[in-house]
Amino acid sequence: MISTTVIEQLKQVETPLYYYDLPLLRATLTAAKKAADVFGYHIHYAVKANNNPRILQEISTLGLGADCVSGLEIERAIAQGFQAKSIVFAGVGKTEKEIRFALRQGILAFNVESLEELHVIAILAEEMKTQASVALRINPNIDANTHHYITTGLDENKFGIMIHELEDCLALIESNKSAITLVGLHFHVGSQITDWSVFRQLCVKVNEWNSWFIERGIVVPILNVGGGVGINYKDPDGEAIVNFAEFFALFHRFLEPKPGQHIHFELGRSLVANCGSLISRVLYVKRGVKKNFAILDAGMTELMRPALYQAYHHIQCLTPHPSVAQEIYEVVGPICESSDCFGKQVELPLLSRGDLMVIRSAGAYGEVMASRYNLRQPLQFYFQE
Ligand code: LLP
């Protein structure tokens, strides 16, 4: 939670702004790293969750790898201290420019998502007289029981290599040995997964696919099981840090790697969500016929998740209110869209113009998904050291 001293400082600055609690970030990273180290697991931070240079610096300092989805993410990750050799590059639509850039950097692996992409990587690596390390992304066809927009592991999703193309991929790799090395298998089922039986199902699929490759005489050194660990948006103080020890123990129990095979993860949200908050001010309180609106100076342009996924974010008032009286508000932003709403039926103290508000757990997929729609002001930041 934000201290009273910091609240006093925030009162003096312009809003909306992103507040980052660096001690909490460090505590989260340390917990994750420690828990992964118990089993010798590798973590690649999913840069898409938050690419703020200051946040990246903290994460790279701990020696984590990176999971990138564009050439510019790779460039920024390296600039902020990540080792190229620890970067994996995913995405269904890598451009030739991005592939060439990644090849020049010498990344750990391309997480390849189609036969055609594999073909292009082979051609470019050959041209550049270099070797591309690739992991084949296999769609495990598991329902992640999460919002359909962030479900990625079903047959109907665009992600991963189609199973009927796998044999052709192996043939292509076999005939392009000078340009491509198969280093891994990659899986990812979705994001904000709170039903951990999904990860148990994932382990079963990974074991099955690993056996499928072994039957063909291939033992890949990397089994990358992706990310997706959900956080508790309802109770960001009670459960500020995910139980990483239990999470990794689950994989240890159910995965069956062969000797020499290493397990890699791509964690985004669970590492950064809770260290970030969106700070805003009440501009107006509008008393409607059926409901009261609290109109903030932050909108969907600063935090898009509620508008896009009807995602819940805990909303609190930071200004002290002596009265215990509460009222129900619809908390909205200033953008010309009805979907620009942070929460309906939010119980808050009796608000007035100028009250300082906080929208919690905005550290993941918050800042990075911001837009300039309505020609909004560039984002402001406050880093709690
Ligand atoms: N690996 C792959 C291949 C992914 O596609 C993703 C996220 C991750 C790792 C990291 O997943 P995480 O640990 O953060 O769940 N904008 C949405 C989330 C999109 C997630 C996309 N993929 C949201 O705001 O909920």
PDB file of N, CA, C and O in Angstrom, residues 192-217:
ATOM      1  N   GLN A 192      -3.598 -14.979 -17.059  1.00  0.00           N
ATOM      2  CA  GLN A 192      -4.485 -14.811 -15.892  1.00  0.00           C
ATOM      3  C   GLN A 192      -5.213 -16.127 -15.572  1.00  0.00           C
ATOM      4  O   GLN A 192      -6.439 -16.188 -15.420  1.00  0.00           O
ATOM      5  N   ILE A 193      -4.406 -17.194 -15.473  1.00  0.00           N
ATOM      6  CA  ILE A 193      -4.952 -18.515 -15.146  1.00  0.00           C
ATOM      7  C   ILE A 193      -4.936 -18.685 -13.626  1.00  0.00           C
ATOM      8  O   ILE A 193      -3.881 -18.657 -12.985  1.00  0.00           O
ATOM      9  N   THR A 194      -6.121 -18.829 -13.061  1.00  0.00           N
ATOM     10  CA  THR A 194      -6.197 -18.979 -11.604  1.00  0.00           C
ATOM     11  C   THR A 194      -6.569 -20.419 -11.237  1.00  0.00           C
ATOM     12  O   THR A 194      -6.430 -20.828 -10.093  1.00  0.00           O
ATOM     13  N   ASP A 195      -7.052 -21.164 -12.220  1.00  0.00           N
ATOM     14  CA  ASP A 195      -7.370 -22.567 -11.983  1.00  0.00           C
ATOM     15  C   ASP A 195      -6.125 -23.378 -12.354  1.00  0.00           C
ATOM     16  O   ASP A 195      -5.849 -23.641 -13.525  1.00  0.00           O
ATOM     17  N   TRP A 196      -5.374 -23.747 -11.324  1.00  0.00           N
ATOM     18  CA  TRP A 196      -4.071 -24.365 -11.581  1.00  0.00           C
ATOM     19  C   TRP A 196      -4.151 -25.793 -12.120  1.00  0.00           C
ATOM     20  O   TRP A 196      -3.131 -26.358 -12.518  1.00  0.00           O
ATOM     21  N   SER A 197      -5.374 -26.354 -12.159  1.00  0.00           N
ATOM     22  CA  SER A 197      -5.481 -27.688 -12.765  1.00  0.00           C
ATOM     23  C   SER A 197      -5.155 -27.563 -14.263  1.00  0.00           C
ATOM     24  O   SER A 197      -4.777 -28.550 -14.908  1.00  0.00           O
ATOM     25  N   VAL A 198      -5.284 -26.354 -14.804  1.00  0.00           N
ATOM     26  CA  VAL A 198      -4.930 -26.108 -16.209  1.00  0.00           C
ATOM     27  C   VAL A 198      -3.435 -26.409 -16.424  1.00  0.00           C
ATOM     28  O   VAL A 198      -3.041 -27.011 -17.419  1.00  0.00           O
ATOM     29  N   PHE A 199      -2.601 -26.017 -15.455  1.00  0.00           N
ATOM     30  CA  PHE A 199      -1.159 -26.255 -15.590  1.00  0.00           C
ATOM     31  C   PHE A 199      -0.826 -27.759 -15.470  1.00  0.00           C
ATOM     32  O   PHE A 199       0.111 -28.240 -16.092  1.00  0.00           O
ATOM     33  N   ARG A 200      -1.650 -28.445 -14.662  1.00  0.00           N
ATOM     34  CA  ARG A 200      -1.444 -29.897 -14.551  1.00  0.00           C
ATOM     35  C   ARG A 200      -1.744 -30.545 -15.910  1.00  0.00           C
ATOM     36  O   ARG A 200      -0.997 -31.395 -16.385  1.00  0.00           O
ATOM     37  N   GLN A 201      -2.829 -30.098 -16.527  1.00  0.00           N
ATOM     38  CA  GLN A 201      -3.171 -30.620 -17.876  1.00  0.00           C
ATOM     39  C   GLN A 201      -2.066 -30.284 -18.867  1.00  0.00           C
ATOM     40  O   GLN A 201      -1.736 -31.091 -19.737  1.00  0.00           O
ATOM     41  N   LEU A 202      -1.498 -29.079 -18.709  1.00  0.00           N
ATOM     42  CA  LEU A 202      -0.420 -28.674 -19.614  1.00  0.00           C
ATOM     43  C   LEU A 202       0.758 -29.639 -19.474  1.00  0.00           C
ATOM     44  O   LEU A 202       1.338 -30.094 -20.469  1.00  0.00           O
ATOM     45  N   CYS A 203       1.110 -29.976 -18.216  1.00  0.00           N
ATOM     46  CA  CYS A 203       2.243 -30.894 -17.989  1.00  0.00           C
ATOM     47  C   CYS A 203       2.019 -32.216 -18.714  1.00  0.00           C
ATOM     48  O   CYS A 203       2.932 -32.766 -19.336  1.00  0.00           O
ATOM     49  N   VAL A 204       0.778 -32.718 -18.640  1.00  0.00           N
ATOM     50  CA  VAL A 204       0.466 -34.006 -19.287  1.00  0.00           C
ATOM     51  C   VAL A 204       0.717 -33.887 -20.795  1.00  0.00           C
ATOM     52  O   VAL A 204       1.346 -34.759 -21.406  1.00  0.00           O
ATOM     53  N   LYS A 205       0.260 -32.771 -21.380  1.00  0.00           N
ATOM     54  CA  LYS A 205       0.446 -32.556 -22.825  1.00  0.00           C
ATOM     55  C   LYS A 205       1.934 -32.430 -23.184  1.00  0.00           C
ATOM     56  O   LYS A 205       2.384 -32.959 -24.194  1.00  0.00           O
ATOM     57  N   VAL A 206       2.663 -31.686 -22.336  1.00  0.00           N
ATOM     58  CA  VAL A 206       4.100 -31.509 -22.603  1.00  0.00           C
ATOM     59  C   VAL A 206       4.784 -32.881 -22.595  1.00  0.00           C
ATOM     60  O   VAL A 206       5.583 -33.197 -23.486  1.00  0.00           O
ATOM     61  N   ASN A 207       4.440 -33.717 -21.613  1.00  0.00           N
ATOM     62  CA  ASN A 207       5.034 -35.064 -21.544  1.00  0.00           C
ATOM     63  C   ASN A 207       4.710 -35.869 -22.806  1.00  0.00           C
ATOM     64  O   ASN A 207       5.581 -36.535 -23.370  1.00  0.00           O
ATOM     65  N   GLU A 208       3.455 -35.748 -23.244  1.00  0.00           N
ATOM     66  CA  GLU A 208       3.041 -36.502 -24.440  1.00  0.00           C
ATOM     67  C   GLU A 208       3.826 -36.051 -25.673  1.00  0.00           C
ATOM     68  O   GLU A 208       4.332 -36.872 -26.436  1.00  0.00           O
ATOM     69  N   TRP A 209       3.926 -34.721 -25.826  1.00  0.00           N
ATOM     70  CA  TRP A 209       4.627 -34.216 -27.013  1.00  0.00           C
ATOM     71  C   TRP A 209       6.125 -34.497 -26.942  1.00  0.00           C
ATOM     72  O   TRP A 209       6.755 -34.810 -27.965  1.00  0.00           O
ATOM     73  N   ASN A 210       6.655 -34.432 -25.739  1.00  0.00           N
ATOM     74  CA  ASN A 210       8.073 -34.744 -25.573  1.00  0.00           C
ATOM     75  C   ASN A 210       8.322 -36.196 -26.015  1.00  0.00           C
ATOM     76  O   ASN A 210       9.276 -36.488 -26.739  1.00  0.00           O
ATOM     77  N   SER A 211       7.431 -37.091 -25.613  1.00  0.00           N
ATOM     78  CA  SER A 211       7.574 -38.504 -26.001  1.00  0.00           C
ATOM     79  C   SER A 211       7.464 -38.653 -27.516  1.00  0.00           C
ATOM     80  O   SER A 211       8.188 -39.442 -28.126  1.00  0.00           O
ATOM     81  N   TRP A 212       6.560 -37.881 -28.107  1.00  0.00           N
ATOM     82  CA  TRP A 212       6.370 -37.934 -29.566  1.00  0.00           C
ATOM     83  C   TRP A 212       7.691 -37.623 -30.279  1.00  0.00           C
ATOM     84  O   TRP A 212       8.083 -38.293 -31.231  1.00  0.00           O
ATOM     85  N   PHE A 213       8.403 -36.616 -29.778  1.00  0.00           N
ATOM     86  CA  PHE A 213       9.689 -36.248 -30.385  1.00  0.00           C
ATOM     87  C   PHE A 213      10.746 -37.312 -30.086  1.00  0.00           C
ATOM     88  O   PHE A 213      11.546 -37.663 -30.953  1.00  0.00           O
ATOM     89  N   ILE A 214      10.730 -37.816 -28.841  1.00  0.00           N
ATOM     90  CA  ILE A 214      11.738 -38.814 -28.457  1.00  0.00           C
ATOM     91  C   ILE A 214      11.584 -40.073 -29.329  1.00  0.00           C
ATOM     92  O   ILE A 214      12.572 -40.658 -29.782  1.00  0.00           O
ATOM     93  N   GLU A 215      10.318 -40.437 -29.592  1.00  0.00           N
ATOM     94  CA  GLU A 215      10.072 -41.596 -30.479  1.00  0.00           C
ATOM     95  C   GLU A 215      10.706 -41.386 -31.854  1.00  0.00           C
ATOM     96  O   GLU A 215      11.028 -42.333 -32.565  1.00  0.00           O
ATOM     97  N   ARG A 216      10.866 -40.140 -32.238  1.00  0.00           N
ATOM     98  CA  ARG A 216      11.491 -39.822 -33.533  1.00  0.00           C
ATOM     99  C   ARG A 216      12.986 -39.544 -33.369  1.00  0.00           C
ATOM    100  O   ARG A 216      13.629 -38.981 -34.268  1.00  0.00           O
ATOM    101  N   GLY A 217      13.502 -39.893 -32.214  1.00  0.00           N
ATOM    102  CA  GLY A 217      14.943 -39.776 -31.984  1.00  0.00           C
ATOM    103  C   GLY A 217      15.404 -38.369 -31.629  1.00  0.00           C
ATOM    104  O   GLY A 217      16.582 -38.052 -31.725  1.00  0.00           O
TER     105      GLY A 217
END
